[in-house]
Short mmCIF file of C-alpha atoms in Angstrom, two decimals:
data_model
loop_
_atom_site.label_atom_id
_atom_site.label_comp_id
_atom_site.label_asym_id
_atom_site.label_seq_id
_atom_site.Cartn_x
_atom_site.Cartn_y
_atom_site.Cartn_z
CA UNK A 1 -78.73 -23.21 -95.61
CA UNK A 2 -80.43 -21.18 -92.90
CA UNK A 3 -80.17 -21.44 -89.15
CA UNK A 4 -83.60 -20.30 -88.06
CA UNK A 5 -82.95 -19.81 -84.38
CA UNK A 6 -81.15 -16.63 -83.25
CA UNK A 7 -79.61 -18.24 -80.17
CA UNK A 8 -78.26 -21.06 -82.30
CA UNK A 9 -76.82 -18.61 -84.84
CA UNK A 10 -75.13 -16.66 -82.09
CA UNK A 11 -73.75 -19.81 -80.45
CA UNK A 12 -72.41 -21.18 -83.75
CA UNK A 13 -70.83 -17.83 -84.66
CA UNK A 14 -69.11 -17.76 -81.26
CA UNK A 15 -67.76 -21.30 -81.52
CA UNK A 16 -66.69 -20.73 -85.10
CA UNK A 17 -64.70 -17.65 -84.08
CA UNK A 18 -63.29 -19.50 -81.08
CA UNK A 19 -62.30 -22.45 -83.26
CA UNK A 20 -64.24 -25.19 -81.53
CA UNK A 21 -66.84 -25.61 -84.28
CA UNK A 22 -65.45 -28.53 -86.23
CA UNK A 23 -65.91 -31.10 -88.92
CA UNK A 24 -69.13 -31.11 -90.88
CA UNK A 25 -70.75 -28.50 -88.66
CA UNK A 26 -67.88 -26.13 -89.44
CA UNK A 27 -68.06 -26.72 -93.19
CA UNK A 28 -71.80 -26.31 -93.20
CA UNK A 29 -71.47 -23.08 -91.25
CA UNK A 30 -68.83 -21.80 -93.70
CA UNK A 31 -71.19 -22.40 -96.59
CA UNK A 32 -73.85 -20.35 -94.83
CA UNK A 33 -71.33 -17.60 -94.16
CA UNK A 34 -70.84 -17.16 -97.88
CA UNK A 35 -74.53 -16.54 -98.37
CA UNK A 36 -75.50 -14.62 -95.26
CA UNK A 37 -73.96 -11.24 -94.49
CA UNK A 38 -75.87 -11.14 -91.18
CA UNK A 39 -74.14 -14.33 -90.06
CA UNK A 40 -70.77 -12.91 -91.13
CA UNK A 41 -71.42 -9.88 -88.94
CA UNK A 42 -72.01 -12.13 -85.93
CA UNK A 43 -68.70 -13.88 -86.57
CA UNK A 44 -66.81 -10.61 -87.02
CA UNK A 45 -68.26 -9.32 -83.75
CA UNK A 46 -66.96 -12.45 -82.02
CA UNK A 47 -63.55 -12.17 -83.67
CA UNK A 48 -63.34 -8.60 -82.36
CA UNK A 49 -64.34 -9.71 -78.87
CA UNK A 50 -61.75 -12.48 -78.70
CA UNK A 51 -58.86 -10.88 -80.55
CA UNK A 52 -57.35 -9.22 -77.43
CA UNK A 53 -56.38 -12.75 -76.38
CA UNK A 54 -53.63 -12.44 -79.00
CA UNK A 55 -52.27 -9.20 -77.62
CA UNK A 56 -49.95 -10.83 -75.15
CA UNK A 57 -48.37 -13.15 -77.70
CA UNK A 58 -44.83 -12.03 -78.48
CA UNK A 59 -44.02 -11.81 -82.20
CA UNK A 60 -41.71 -14.46 -83.66
CA UNK A 61 -39.93 -13.55 -86.89
CA UNK A 62 -40.51 -16.22 -89.53
CA UNK A 63 -37.48 -17.28 -91.62
CA UNK A 64 -36.84 -15.35 -94.85
CA UNK A 65 -37.80 -18.36 -96.99
CA UNK A 66 -41.46 -17.82 -96.07
CA UNK A 67 -41.58 -14.42 -97.71
CA UNK A 68 -39.67 -15.69 -100.75
CA UNK A 69 -42.29 -18.40 -101.30
CA UNK A 70 -45.15 -15.95 -100.84
CA UNK A 71 -43.60 -13.55 -103.31
CA UNK A 72 -43.18 -16.31 -105.89
CA UNK A 73 -46.74 -17.47 -105.45
CA UNK A 74 -48.34 -14.06 -105.80
CA UNK A 75 -46.20 -13.24 -108.83
CA UNK A 76 -47.50 -16.38 -110.48
CA UNK A 77 -51.08 -15.31 -110.03
CA UNK A 78 -50.62 -11.59 -110.58
CA UNK A 79 -48.52 -9.34 -112.72
CA UNK A 80 -44.94 -8.38 -112.21
CA UNK A 81 -43.90 -4.98 -110.94
CA UNK A 82 -43.90 -3.20 -107.69
CA UNK A 83 -46.54 -0.51 -107.80
CA UNK A 84 -50.07 0.16 -108.93
CA UNK A 85 -48.79 1.84 -112.03
CA UNK A 86 -46.61 -1.05 -113.00
CA UNK A 87 -49.69 -3.19 -112.97
CA UNK A 88 -51.19 -1.23 -115.85
CA UNK A 89 -49.96 -4.04 -118.07
CA UNK A 90 -52.44 -6.27 -116.36
CA UNK A 91 -55.14 -3.74 -116.96
CA UNK A 92 -54.37 -3.73 -120.63
CA UNK A 93 -54.91 -7.46 -120.74
CA UNK A 94 -58.07 -7.07 -118.74
CA UNK A 95 -59.34 -4.39 -121.05
CA UNK A 96 -58.81 -6.64 -124.06
CA UNK A 97 -60.98 -9.20 -122.37
CA UNK A 98 -63.53 -6.48 -121.82
CA UNK A 99 -63.19 -5.16 -125.36
CA UNK A 100 -66.49 -6.67 -126.42
CA UNK A 101 -68.11 -4.56 -123.77
CA UNK A 102 -66.29 -1.49 -125.03
CA UNK A 103 -67.52 -2.04 -128.54
CA UNK A 104 -71.04 -2.55 -127.29
CA UNK A 105 -70.74 0.61 -125.28
CA UNK A 106 -69.47 2.54 -128.27
CA UNK A 107 -72.63 1.57 -130.11
CA UNK A 108 -74.77 2.64 -127.19
CA UNK A 109 -72.91 5.91 -126.93
CA UNK A 110 -73.06 6.81 -130.57
CA UNK A 111 -76.69 5.89 -130.97
CA UNK A 112 -77.72 7.20 -127.58
CA UNK A 113 -76.33 10.70 -128.08
CA UNK A 114 -76.96 12.82 -131.18
CA UNK A 115 -73.69 12.82 -133.10
CA UNK A 116 -72.66 16.34 -132.35
CA UNK A 117 -69.34 14.97 -131.28
CA UNK A 118 -66.61 17.44 -131.96
CA UNK A 119 -64.24 15.48 -129.74
CA UNK A 120 -63.25 11.94 -129.18
CA UNK A 121 -64.97 10.00 -126.46
CA UNK A 122 -62.94 8.61 -123.60
CA UNK A 123 -64.21 5.41 -122.07
CA UNK A 124 -63.14 3.43 -119.07
CA UNK A 125 -64.67 0.02 -118.50
CA UNK A 126 -64.30 -0.78 -114.82
CA UNK A 127 -64.08 -4.52 -114.21
CA UNK A 128 -63.68 -6.77 -111.24
CA UNK A 129 -60.74 -9.10 -110.59
CA UNK A 130 -62.18 -11.64 -113.00
CA UNK A 131 -62.43 -9.01 -115.73
CA UNK A 132 -66.21 -8.90 -115.58
CA UNK A 133 -67.19 -5.37 -116.60
CA UNK A 134 -69.38 -3.65 -114.00
CA UNK A 135 -69.28 0.10 -114.59
CA UNK A 136 -68.52 2.20 -117.62
CA UNK A 137 -67.51 5.84 -117.44
CA UNK A 138 -67.35 8.01 -120.52
CA UNK A 139 -66.72 11.64 -121.33
CA UNK A 140 -65.91 13.98 -124.19
CA UNK A 141 -62.17 14.42 -124.47
CA UNK A 142 -62.41 18.20 -124.83
CA UNK A 143 -58.99 19.81 -124.30
CA UNK A 144 -60.73 22.68 -122.48
CA UNK A 145 -62.11 20.17 -120.00
CA UNK A 146 -64.83 17.57 -119.63
CA UNK A 147 -67.61 18.97 -117.50
CA UNK A 148 -69.44 15.79 -116.85
CA UNK A 149 -68.89 12.07 -116.80
CA UNK A 150 -71.54 9.61 -117.87
CA UNK A 151 -71.60 6.66 -115.55
CA UNK A 152 -73.39 3.43 -116.34
CA UNK A 153 -73.71 0.74 -113.70
CA UNK A 154 -74.39 -2.64 -115.25
CA UNK A 155 -76.42 -5.43 -113.76
CA UNK A 156 -77.97 -5.30 -110.34
CA UNK A 157 -75.33 -3.77 -108.19
CA UNK A 158 -75.80 -3.81 -104.45
CA UNK A 159 -74.20 -1.39 -102.05
CA UNK A 160 -73.65 -2.58 -98.50
CA UNK A 161 -75.49 -0.47 -95.90
CA UNK A 162 -73.61 2.54 -94.54
CA UNK A 163 -71.06 2.46 -97.31
CA UNK A 164 -70.47 4.64 -100.32
CA UNK A 165 -68.99 4.06 -103.75
CA UNK A 166 -66.25 6.46 -104.63
CA UNK A 167 -64.89 6.98 -108.09
CA UNK A 168 -61.17 7.64 -108.49
CA UNK A 169 -59.01 8.89 -111.27
CA UNK A 170 -55.55 7.34 -111.49
CA UNK A 171 -53.29 10.04 -112.87
CA UNK A 172 -50.42 7.69 -113.72
CA UNK A 173 -46.80 7.91 -112.72
CA UNK A 174 -46.39 7.68 -109.01
CA UNK A 175 -49.22 10.05 -108.19
CA UNK A 176 -51.98 9.23 -105.78
CA UNK A 177 -55.53 8.54 -106.95
CA UNK A 178 -57.75 11.64 -107.11
CA UNK A 179 -61.36 11.45 -106.01
CA UNK A 180 -63.97 12.16 -108.67
CA UNK A 181 -66.82 11.95 -106.17
CA UNK A 182 -69.41 9.45 -105.06
CA UNK A 183 -71.62 7.43 -107.33
CA UNK A 184 -74.80 5.47 -106.71
CA UNK A 185 -76.06 2.12 -107.94
CA UNK A 186 -78.37 3.76 -110.50
CA UNK A 187 -77.97 2.49 -113.99
CA UNK A 188 -77.45 5.91 -115.55
CA UNK A 189 -75.90 8.82 -113.78
CA UNK A 190 -73.86 11.91 -114.36
CA UNK A 191 -70.92 13.11 -112.31
CA UNK A 192 -70.22 16.83 -112.63
CA UNK A 193 -66.52 17.62 -112.38
CA UNK A 194 -65.11 20.74 -110.77
CA UNK A 195 -62.97 22.86 -113.12
CA UNK A 196 -59.42 21.65 -112.35
CA UNK A 197 -60.47 18.02 -112.53
CA UNK A 198 -62.34 18.55 -115.79
CA UNK A 199 -59.01 19.25 -117.51
CA UNK A 200 -57.00 16.72 -115.57
CA UNK A 201 -59.32 13.84 -116.37
CA UNK A 202 -57.97 13.75 -119.95
CA UNK A 203 -54.61 12.65 -118.59
CA UNK A 204 -56.09 9.84 -116.51
CA UNK A 205 -54.52 6.48 -117.21
CA UNK A 206 -57.25 4.62 -115.42
CA UNK A 207 -60.29 4.88 -113.19
CA UNK A 208 -61.21 2.85 -110.14
CA UNK A 209 -64.10 2.48 -107.75
CA UNK A 210 -63.63 1.79 -104.06
CA UNK A 211 -65.99 1.02 -101.21
CA UNK A 212 -65.79 3.73 -98.57
CA UNK A 213 -67.59 4.72 -95.40
CA UNK A 214 -70.76 6.76 -95.83
CA UNK A 215 -69.87 10.20 -97.11
CA UNK A 216 -66.74 9.00 -98.88
CA UNK A 217 -63.11 8.41 -97.99
CA UNK A 218 -62.16 10.35 -94.87
CA UNK A 219 -58.52 10.56 -95.92
CA UNK A 220 -58.69 11.65 -99.55
CA UNK A 221 -57.23 8.36 -100.79
CA UNK A 222 -59.03 5.04 -101.18
CA UNK A 223 -59.38 3.36 -97.80
CA UNK A 224 -61.66 0.48 -98.75
CA UNK A 225 -61.30 -2.29 -101.30
CA UNK A 226 -61.10 -1.40 -104.97
CA UNK A 227 -64.05 -3.29 -106.41
CA UNK A 228 -63.64 -2.25 -110.02
CA UNK A 229 -60.98 -0.65 -112.11
CA UNK A 230 -60.14 -0.10 -115.73
CA UNK A 231 -57.95 1.73 -118.20
CA UNK A 232 -59.10 4.79 -120.09
CA UNK A 233 -59.42 4.22 -123.80
CA UNK A 234 -60.03 6.73 -126.54
CA UNK A 235 -62.85 5.69 -128.83
CA UNK B 1 -46.90 -3.82 -83.16
CA UNK B 2 -47.90 -2.05 -86.31
CA UNK B 3 -50.25 0.84 -85.92
CA UNK B 4 -53.68 -0.16 -87.17
CA UNK B 5 -54.10 2.91 -89.40
CA UNK B 6 -50.93 2.26 -91.32
CA UNK B 7 -51.89 -1.41 -91.68
CA UNK B 8 -55.29 -0.34 -93.05
CA UNK B 9 -53.59 2.01 -95.49
CA UNK B 10 -51.22 -0.72 -96.64
CA UNK B 11 -54.18 -3.00 -97.20
CA UNK B 12 -55.94 -0.37 -99.30
CA UNK B 13 -52.81 -0.15 -101.44
CA UNK B 14 -52.67 -3.94 -101.70
CA UNK B 15 -56.19 -3.80 -103.10
CA UNK B 16 -54.69 -1.68 -105.87
CA UNK B 17 -52.23 -4.55 -106.43
CA UNK B 18 -49.31 -2.61 -105.01
CA UNK B 19 -46.73 -5.30 -104.27
CA UNK B 20 -44.46 -2.93 -102.37
CA UNK B 21 -47.32 -2.23 -99.97
CA UNK B 22 -47.83 -5.97 -99.60
CA UNK B 23 -44.16 -6.48 -98.72
CA UNK B 24 -44.50 -3.74 -96.09
CA UNK B 25 -47.69 -5.29 -94.77
CA UNK B 26 -45.81 -8.55 -94.37
CA UNK B 27 -42.93 -6.86 -92.54
CA UNK B 28 -45.38 -5.15 -90.17
CA UNK B 29 -47.53 -8.15 -89.33
CA UNK B 30 -45.77 -11.45 -90.10
CA UNK B 31 -44.05 -11.72 -86.71
CA UNK B 32 -47.29 -11.50 -84.82
CA UNK B 33 -49.19 -13.76 -87.17
CA UNK B 34 -46.40 -16.35 -87.19
CA UNK B 35 -46.53 -16.42 -83.39
CA UNK B 36 -50.29 -16.96 -83.52
CA UNK B 37 -49.83 -19.88 -85.94
CA UNK B 38 -47.02 -21.36 -83.83
CA UNK B 39 -49.16 -21.30 -80.71
CA UNK B 40 -51.82 -23.34 -82.44
CA UNK B 41 -49.65 -25.65 -84.55
CA UNK B 42 -46.58 -25.99 -82.31
CA UNK B 43 -44.47 -27.07 -85.26
CA UNK B 44 -42.24 -24.62 -87.05
CA UNK B 45 -42.63 -26.26 -90.49
CA UNK B 46 -46.42 -26.32 -90.25
CA UNK B 47 -46.56 -22.75 -89.04
CA UNK B 48 -44.37 -21.63 -91.94
CA UNK B 49 -46.64 -23.39 -94.38
CA UNK B 50 -49.77 -21.90 -92.84
CA UNK B 51 -48.28 -18.41 -92.76
CA UNK B 52 -47.37 -18.68 -96.42
CA UNK B 53 -50.84 -19.83 -97.42
CA UNK B 54 -52.44 -17.16 -95.28
CA UNK B 55 -50.52 -14.32 -96.89
CA UNK B 56 -51.30 -15.59 -100.39
CA UNK B 57 -54.92 -15.65 -99.26
CA UNK B 58 -54.68 -12.14 -97.82
CA UNK B 59 -53.28 -10.86 -101.11
CA UNK B 60 -55.99 -12.58 -103.12
CA UNK B 61 -58.86 -11.48 -100.90
CA UNK B 62 -57.76 -8.07 -99.70
CA UNK B 63 -60.57 -6.62 -101.81
CA UNK B 64 -63.14 -8.27 -99.60
CA UNK B 65 -61.64 -6.88 -96.47
CA UNK B 66 -63.59 -3.62 -96.05
CA UNK B 67 -66.91 -5.38 -96.28
CA UNK B 68 -65.96 -7.14 -93.04
CA UNK B 69 -65.83 -3.91 -91.06
CA UNK B 70 -63.30 -5.31 -88.66
CA UNK B 71 -59.88 -4.08 -87.63
CA UNK B 72 -57.21 -5.12 -90.15
CA UNK B 73 -55.29 -7.25 -87.67
CA UNK B 74 -58.49 -9.00 -86.60
CA UNK B 75 -59.21 -9.87 -90.21
CA UNK B 76 -55.71 -11.16 -90.90
CA UNK B 77 -55.55 -13.05 -87.61
CA UNK B 78 -58.83 -14.77 -88.41
CA UNK B 79 -57.39 -15.93 -91.75
CA UNK B 80 -54.29 -17.34 -90.03
CA UNK B 81 -56.26 -19.01 -87.24
CA UNK B 82 -58.73 -20.59 -89.65
CA UNK B 83 -55.90 -21.88 -91.84
CA UNK B 84 -54.09 -23.28 -88.82
CA UNK B 85 -57.22 -24.99 -87.52
CA UNK B 86 -58.02 -26.45 -90.93
CA UNK B 87 -54.45 -27.68 -91.14
CA UNK B 88 -54.69 -29.45 -87.80
CA UNK B 89 -57.97 -31.06 -88.59
CA UNK B 90 -56.98 -32.64 -91.84
CA UNK B 91 -57.90 -36.30 -91.49
CA UNK B 92 -54.32 -37.61 -91.37
CA UNK B 93 -52.89 -35.04 -89.01
CA UNK B 94 -52.95 -35.51 -85.32
CA UNK B 95 -51.23 -33.54 -82.64
CA UNK B 96 -50.84 -36.54 -80.42
CA UNK B 97 -48.02 -38.39 -78.70
CA UNK B 98 -44.96 -36.34 -77.97
CA UNK B 99 -46.51 -33.23 -79.39
CA UNK B 100 -49.37 -33.59 -77.05
CA UNK B 101 -47.08 -33.82 -74.05
CA UNK B 102 -45.34 -30.72 -75.26
CA UNK B 103 -48.69 -29.01 -75.37
CA UNK B 104 -49.49 -29.95 -71.82
CA UNK B 105 -46.15 -28.53 -70.77
CA UNK B 106 -46.64 -25.41 -72.85
CA UNK B 107 -50.02 -24.85 -71.31
CA UNK B 108 -48.72 -25.49 -67.81
CA UNK B 109 -45.99 -22.94 -68.47
CA UNK B 110 -48.64 -20.41 -69.20
CA UNK B 111 -49.86 -20.46 -65.61
CA UNK B 112 -51.75 -18.61 -64.21
CA UNK B 113 -53.47 -18.99 -67.56
CA UNK B 114 -53.39 -17.48 -71.03
CA UNK B 115 -55.92 -14.86 -70.05
CA UNK B 116 -53.23 -13.28 -67.93
CA UNK B 117 -51.37 -12.53 -71.15
CA UNK B 118 -53.98 -10.03 -72.24
CA UNK B 119 -52.53 -6.77 -73.41
CA UNK B 120 -53.21 -3.29 -72.21
CA UNK B 121 -55.56 -1.99 -74.89
CA UNK B 122 -59.03 -0.83 -73.87
CA UNK B 123 -60.54 -3.90 -75.55
CA UNK B 124 -58.12 -6.18 -73.74
CA UNK B 125 -59.00 -4.63 -70.40
CA UNK B 126 -62.72 -5.01 -71.07
CA UNK B 127 -62.23 -8.64 -72.08
CA UNK B 128 -60.05 -9.36 -69.04
CA UNK B 129 -62.71 -7.87 -66.77
CA UNK B 130 -65.42 -10.01 -68.32
CA UNK B 131 -63.28 -13.15 -68.28
CA UNK B 132 -62.94 -12.65 -64.53
CA UNK B 133 -66.68 -13.06 -64.20
CA UNK B 134 -66.58 -16.57 -65.67
CA UNK B 135 -65.84 -19.66 -63.64
CA UNK B 136 -62.22 -20.78 -63.72
CA UNK B 137 -63.07 -23.77 -65.90
CA UNK B 138 -65.02 -21.69 -68.37
CA UNK B 139 -62.26 -19.13 -68.56
CA UNK B 140 -59.49 -21.65 -69.01
CA UNK B 141 -61.27 -23.70 -71.65
CA UNK B 142 -62.10 -20.63 -73.74
CA UNK B 143 -58.56 -19.28 -73.52
CA UNK B 144 -57.01 -22.67 -74.38
CA UNK B 145 -59.35 -23.16 -77.32
CA UNK B 146 -58.58 -19.71 -78.67
CA UNK B 147 -54.86 -19.36 -78.08
CA UNK B 148 -53.77 -22.98 -78.51
CA UNK B 149 -56.50 -24.10 -80.87
CA UNK B 150 -57.60 -27.00 -78.67
CA UNK B 151 -60.68 -28.89 -79.81
CA UNK B 152 -63.47 -29.93 -77.44
CA UNK B 153 -61.95 -33.42 -77.30
CA UNK B 154 -58.44 -32.15 -76.58
CA UNK B 155 -59.80 -29.89 -73.89
CA UNK B 156 -61.60 -32.81 -72.29
CA UNK B 157 -58.33 -34.77 -72.14
CA UNK B 158 -56.35 -31.81 -70.92
CA UNK B 159 -58.85 -30.83 -68.24
CA UNK B 160 -59.73 -34.43 -67.33
CA UNK B 161 -63.45 -33.90 -67.64
CA UNK B 162 -66.14 -35.52 -69.81
CA UNK B 163 -66.60 -34.04 -73.29
CA UNK B 164 -70.14 -32.89 -72.47
CA UNK B 165 -68.94 -30.94 -69.47
CA UNK B 166 -66.29 -29.14 -71.49
CA UNK B 167 -68.79 -28.28 -74.21
CA UNK B 168 -71.12 -26.80 -71.62
CA UNK B 169 -68.32 -24.72 -70.07
CA UNK B 170 -67.50 -23.26 -73.45
CA UNK B 171 -71.09 -22.58 -74.45
CA UNK B 172 -72.10 -20.99 -71.16
CA UNK B 173 -68.80 -19.13 -70.91
CA UNK B 174 -69.24 -17.59 -74.35
CA UNK B 175 -72.82 -16.59 -73.56
CA UNK B 176 -71.73 -14.89 -70.37
CA UNK B 177 -68.85 -13.20 -72.12
CA UNK B 178 -71.12 -11.71 -74.74
CA UNK B 179 -73.57 -10.46 -72.15
CA UNK B 180 -70.77 -8.90 -70.17
CA UNK B 181 -68.99 -7.27 -73.13
CA UNK B 182 -72.22 -5.89 -74.56
CA UNK B 183 -73.19 -4.48 -71.20
CA UNK B 184 -69.78 -2.96 -70.62
CA UNK B 185 -69.52 0.78 -71.26
CA UNK B 186 -67.61 1.40 -74.46
#
C-alpha cells in the first residue's frame, strides 16, 4: 500500500514514531513499513529526533524474574550454550537442512572445474536464520594455503545503499572472527587471500557474512548484522 | 547509561547468537527500557510483560538492526514503546478509572512539563531548543504523547480541549519541530 503524498508520509511517520497513530491507520502503516525502506527511514529519523525525551527518565531495575523468563524463552527458540562457538551445534543442524544445496554445489564444482583436483574441496554454505542457503564459498584445501575463494551468490541479492558485505572466517575456539574481505552481489566472484589467511582458512570452523558500512567494518570485527553463516565442510 | 559503542558491539555479538553478550546487553539497558515501559503502562506487571516480550523480540530481530541505521538505544526503545502501545490498545484493556487519576497526578508531578526532563546530550539540547519554539499546548501534548503514551483521546480529556484541537496541536507541533531540527546546525 502506497501513500502517494510526501507530506502525508512525513506526517504519518511522525505520528507513528510519537505513538499517536492508532488502530487501523497504525496497522496499515506498519504493513507499508515492511515493504517500503524509504518510509522506514522517515520513521527512524523521527525516532532519532524524539528519543532525547527519554534521556531524563531514571532507570528502574526490573525484578530478576523478568530476565529468567527471557532466558527461558530464547533458549526454547535457539540453541543452548553461551557463546558463538557453542552454537556450532545449531549450525550443524542448519547445514543438514542445507545439505541438498551442498550436494548440488558439489556437482556444479566438479563439472564446472576440470578435475585437476589434487586436494579436497572445502565448502561453506552460508544460510540465513531460516536455513535458506544464500552464498556458497569454496576453496581447495591445500595444506600450503588456498590462494583464492570462489564465492557464489544465489538468487537476486540486494545490498542496501552505502553498505558493504564483509566475509568473515570463524576460527573456532574463543577467537574473534577474521575478515576475509568484501564481496559484491555478483553471482560468481573470487576473493584472493593474503598469505597468512590462505593457510589459516583451512582451520576455519565456519564462515559468516555481515552488513557493514561502506568500505567494511571500521573495527576489524563484525559491527553489523550477520545475514548469513555456515559451517565449513570437506567435500 | 551504557555507552552506545559498547551496546552496538554487544548487539553485533548477539547477531552471532552469543547469549553471554545478550545477557550483558540486558544488564546494560533493561533499567532504562523498563522505566520507559513503566511510564507508558503505569503498571508493574504490564511493564514486566512488555519488557520480556521486547527482549525476546530484540534477540530474534537483532539481525535486522543495522539496516535501520539508528543508534542502538533508539532501536531498542522503539521496540519497547511499540510493544507498550500495542499492549495498551488491545481491545479489552483500558487505562481508565483509578489508573487514569494516577496518570493525571503523575503528569501534574512532572511540572513544569516532561520536556524539562531532557538530558544534556547535544541532541537533547537541540530538541529542547526547538521545543521552546512551539506553543505551550503543542509542546505539552507532544511530550505527553511520547513519554506517557497518551492517545489523542486521552490528551483531549487531560487537556480539556476538543479532540480536533489536540490533533491539530500535535500535527502542527511535529511539523514545526522537524523544520527547526533540520534547520539547526549539527
